GROMACS .gro file of C-alpha atoms in nm:
model
  174
    1MET     CA    1   1.348  -2.391  -0.351
    2LYS     CA    2   1.093  -2.351  -0.606
    3SER     CA    3   1.019  -2.742  -0.617
    4GLU     CA    4   0.956  -2.758  -0.232
    5ILE     CA    5   0.658  -2.515  -0.289
    6LYS     CA    6   0.314  -2.652  -0.403
    7ASN     CA    7   0.105  -2.492  -0.635
    8PRO     CA    8  -0.199  -2.411  -0.401
    9ASP     CA    9   0.054  -2.233  -0.189
   10LYS     CA   10   0.167  -2.043  -0.479
   11THR     CA   11  -0.196  -1.962  -0.569
   12VAL     CA   12  -0.305  -1.845  -0.209
   13ALA     CA   13   0.005  -1.612  -0.206
   14ALA     CA   14  -0.066  -1.473  -0.529
   15LEU     CA   15  -0.438  -1.422  -0.430
   16ILE     CA   16  -0.321  -1.223  -0.127
   17HIS     CA   17  -0.134  -0.979  -0.329
   18LEU     CA   18  -0.419  -0.954  -0.567
   19SER     CA   19  -0.685  -0.922  -0.295
   20THR     CA   20  -0.527  -0.549  -0.221
   21PHE     CA   21  -0.686  -0.427  -0.521
   22SER     CA   22  -1.034  -0.477  -0.393
   23GLN     CA   23  -0.977  -0.145  -0.217
   24PHE     CA   24  -1.114  -0.017  -0.545
   25PHE     CA   25  -1.445  -0.164  -0.458
   26PHE     CA   26  -1.478  -0.183  -0.094
   27PRO     CA   27  -1.349   0.053   0.155
   28LEU     CA   28  -1.030  -0.099   0.354
   29GLY     CA   29  -1.077  -0.401   0.127
   30ASN     CA   30  -0.671  -0.373   0.078
   31PHE     CA   31  -0.669  -0.481   0.467
   32ILE     CA   32  -0.952  -0.711   0.479
   33PHE     CA   33  -0.928  -0.957   0.228
   34PRO     CA   34  -0.554  -0.992   0.230
   35LEU     CA   35  -0.603  -1.058   0.627
   36ILE     CA   36  -0.852  -1.319   0.573
   37LEU     CA   37  -0.669  -1.516   0.321
   38TRP     CA   38  -0.338  -1.500   0.527
   39MET     CA   39  -0.490  -1.597   0.840
   40ALA     CA   40  -0.665  -1.898   0.659
   41LYS     CA   41  -0.319  -2.052   0.540
   42LYS     CA   42  -0.100  -1.864   0.791
   43GLU     CA   43   0.062  -2.208   0.900
   44ASP     CA   44   0.227  -2.243   0.548
   45GLY     CA   45   0.542  -2.061   0.591
   46PHE     CA   46   0.542  -1.945   0.219
   47VAL     CA   47   0.180  -1.790   0.242
   48ASN     CA   48   0.277  -1.646   0.592
   49GLU     CA   49   0.581  -1.438   0.437
   50HIS     CA   50   0.363  -1.312   0.123
   51GLY     CA   51   0.090  -1.218   0.374
   52LYS     CA   52   0.300  -1.029   0.598
   53GLN     CA   53   0.474  -0.846   0.308
   54ALA     CA   54   0.123  -0.759   0.141
   55LEU     CA   55  -0.023  -0.615   0.465
   56ASN     CA   56   0.307  -0.421   0.565
   57PHE     CA   57   0.305  -0.273   0.223
   58GLN     CA   58  -0.073  -0.153   0.235
   59LEU     CA   59  -0.043  -0.015   0.576
   60SER     CA   60   0.297   0.185   0.444
   61LEU     CA   61   0.125   0.318   0.166
   62TYR     CA   62  -0.186   0.421   0.389
   63LEU     CA   63   0.067   0.621   0.629
   64TYR     CA   64   0.224   0.772   0.323
   65SER     CA   65  -0.107   0.866   0.168
   66ILE     CA   66  -0.251   1.011   0.501
   67PHE     CA   67   0.108   1.212   0.558
   68LEU     CA   68   0.096   1.372   0.217
   69ILE     CA   69  -0.299   1.449   0.262
   70MET     CA   70  -0.211   1.607   0.600
   71LEU     CA   71   0.091   1.784   0.460
   72GLY     CA   72  -0.107   1.906   0.148
   73VAL     CA   73  -0.361   2.055   0.330
   74ALA     CA   74  -0.155   2.232   0.597
   75GLY     CA   75   0.055   2.367   0.317
   76VAL     CA   76  -0.249   2.511   0.112
   77ILE     CA   77  -0.369   2.677   0.425
   78LEU     CA   78  -0.053   2.827   0.519
   79ILE     CA   79   0.049   2.937   0.160
   80GLY     CA   80  -0.308   3.061   0.127
   81LEU     CA   81  -0.277   3.276   0.428
   82ASN     CA   82   0.044   3.404   0.332
   83LEU     CA   83  -0.093   3.528  -0.014
   84ASN     CA   84  -0.080   3.931  -0.043
   85PHE     CA   85  -0.354   3.998  -0.310
   86GLU     CA   86  -0.341   4.368  -0.419
   87GLU     CA   87  -0.702   4.393  -0.471
   88PRO     CA   88  -0.950   4.296  -0.189
   89PHE     CA   89  -1.191   3.988  -0.210
   90TYR     CA   90  -1.537   4.083  -0.327
   91PHE     CA   91  -1.825   3.941  -0.484
   92ASN     CA   92  -2.131   4.082  -0.628
   93ASP     CA   93  -2.367   4.001  -0.902
   94HIS     CA   94  -2.182   4.110  -1.204
   95SER     CA   95  -1.806   4.057  -1.113
   96ARG     CA   96  -1.581   3.831  -0.898
   97VAL     CA   97  -1.244   3.958  -0.810
   98ILE     CA   98  -1.011   3.744  -0.610
   99GLY     CA   99  -0.679   3.897  -0.696
  100ASN     CA  100  -0.372   3.859  -0.915
  101PRO     CA  101  -0.337   3.503  -1.029
  102ALA     CA  102   0.043   3.498  -1.067
  103GLU     CA  103   0.060   3.553  -0.674
  104ALA     CA  104  -0.096   3.208  -0.618
  105MET     CA  105   0.157   3.035  -0.824
  106PRO     CA  106   0.327   2.903  -0.511
  107LEU     CA  107   0.023   2.748  -0.401
  108ILE     CA  108  -0.059   2.614  -0.718
  109ILE     CA  109   0.287   2.456  -0.757
  110PHE     CA  110   0.249   2.321  -0.387
  111ALA     CA  111  -0.065   2.162  -0.480
  112LEU     CA  112   0.070   1.986  -0.794
  113VAL     CA  113   0.358   1.860  -0.622
  114ILE     CA  114   0.130   1.692  -0.348
  115ILE     CA  115  -0.106   1.556  -0.634
  116LEU     CA  116   0.200   1.434  -0.822
  117LEU     CA  117   0.348   1.257  -0.492
  118LEU     CA  118  -0.003   1.083  -0.430
  119LEU     CA  119  -0.011   0.989  -0.819
  120THR     CA  120   0.340   0.827  -0.765
  121LEU     CA  121   0.196   0.619  -0.445
  122PHE     CA  122  -0.095   0.506  -0.667
  123VAL     CA  123   0.144   0.398  -0.941
  124LEU     CA  124   0.399   0.222  -0.699
  125ASN     CA  125   0.082   0.015  -0.552
  126ILE     CA  126  -0.013  -0.101  -0.887
  127TYR     CA  127   0.354  -0.186  -0.973
  128GLY     CA  128   0.425  -0.345  -0.642
  129VAL     CA  129   0.119  -0.562  -0.619
  130ILE     CA  130   0.147  -0.689  -0.976
  131SER     CA  131   0.522  -0.768  -0.931
  132ALA     CA  132   0.459  -0.951  -0.595
  133THR     CA  133   0.186  -1.150  -0.742
  134ILE     CA  134   0.428  -1.262  -1.047
  135LYS     CA  135   0.683  -1.343  -0.799
  136ALA     CA  136   0.446  -1.527  -0.564
  137ASN     CA  137   0.311  -1.730  -0.847
  138GLU     CA  138   0.678  -1.844  -0.963
  139GLY     CA  139   0.745  -1.940  -0.601
  140GLU     CA  140   0.983  -1.653  -0.499
  141LEU     CA  141   0.968  -1.400  -0.222
  142TYR     CA  142   0.913  -1.056  -0.305
  143GLN     CA  143   1.045  -0.717  -0.113
  144TYR     CA  144   0.803  -0.454  -0.162
  145PRO     CA  145   0.995  -0.112  -0.185
  146LEU     CA  146   0.937   0.183   0.072
  147THR     CA  147   0.780  -0.086   0.335
  148ILE     CA  148   0.761  -0.013   0.689
  149ASN     CA  149   0.777  -0.367   0.852
  150PHE     CA  150   0.486  -0.344   1.129
  151ILE     CA  151   0.444  -0.710   1.102
  152THR     CA  152   0.798  -0.866   1.107
  153PRO     CA  153   0.866  -1.076   0.823
  154ASP     CA  154   1.075  -1.409   0.903
  155PRO     CA  155   1.231  -1.508   0.548
  156SER     CA  156   1.425  -1.799   0.728
  157GLY     CA  157   1.105  -1.950   0.825
  158ILE     CA  158   0.949  -2.004   0.462
  159ASN     CA  159   0.984  -2.377   0.441
  160HIS     CA  160   0.951  -2.465   0.823
  161SER     CA  161   0.599  -2.529   0.978
  162LYS     CA  162   0.497  -2.392   1.323
  163ASN     CA  163   0.391  -2.749   1.405
  164GLU     CA  164   0.658  -2.993   1.489
  165GLN     CA  165   0.445  -3.302   1.379
  166PHE     CA  166   0.466  -3.178   1.014
  167THR     CA  167   0.835  -3.108   1.030
  168ASN     CA  168   0.964  -3.429   1.113
  169THR     CA  169   0.817  -3.707   0.880
  170GLN     CA  170   0.947  -3.986   1.114
  171ASN     CA  171   0.726  -3.891   1.400
  172GLN     CA  172   0.412  -3.911   1.169
  173THR     CA  173   0.179  -4.216   1.245
  174LEU     CA  174  -0.156  -4.281   1.138
   0.00000   0.00000   0.00000
């Protein structure tokens, strides 16, 4: 299978994965740049599958992040409302008393768990993109972990062109 895939195809597939790192420089760059590269070479089956995988993974991570942020905000609000401070809240020029810090431990632990999960998604993104780039450069497919398939991948269509004229070499004429 590796001998059937050309170097430019491997390069474009690897660039699709690497272009997701543009999210650190441009808002929504992890969607826009891979989509542009994928659409430019979509007719090639190998590039098509890698483009689908990269976009599915980025969309999945985006949804997981939004879910965790919403869960975190809701949890902080609910846990914060249920805190029963012994001393009332008051602020004046000389002192600020908010209550007993030991009572806030559930809130602190919850916030740390949400932050740890978000950090895990960040590390998973970096690890997944680097692994997929290496596999694409070697001419192999890569399945990202925890991916929801919004754009359905078709691994059987890797070496098949969508255009019949190019799949049958006997029909080609100059």
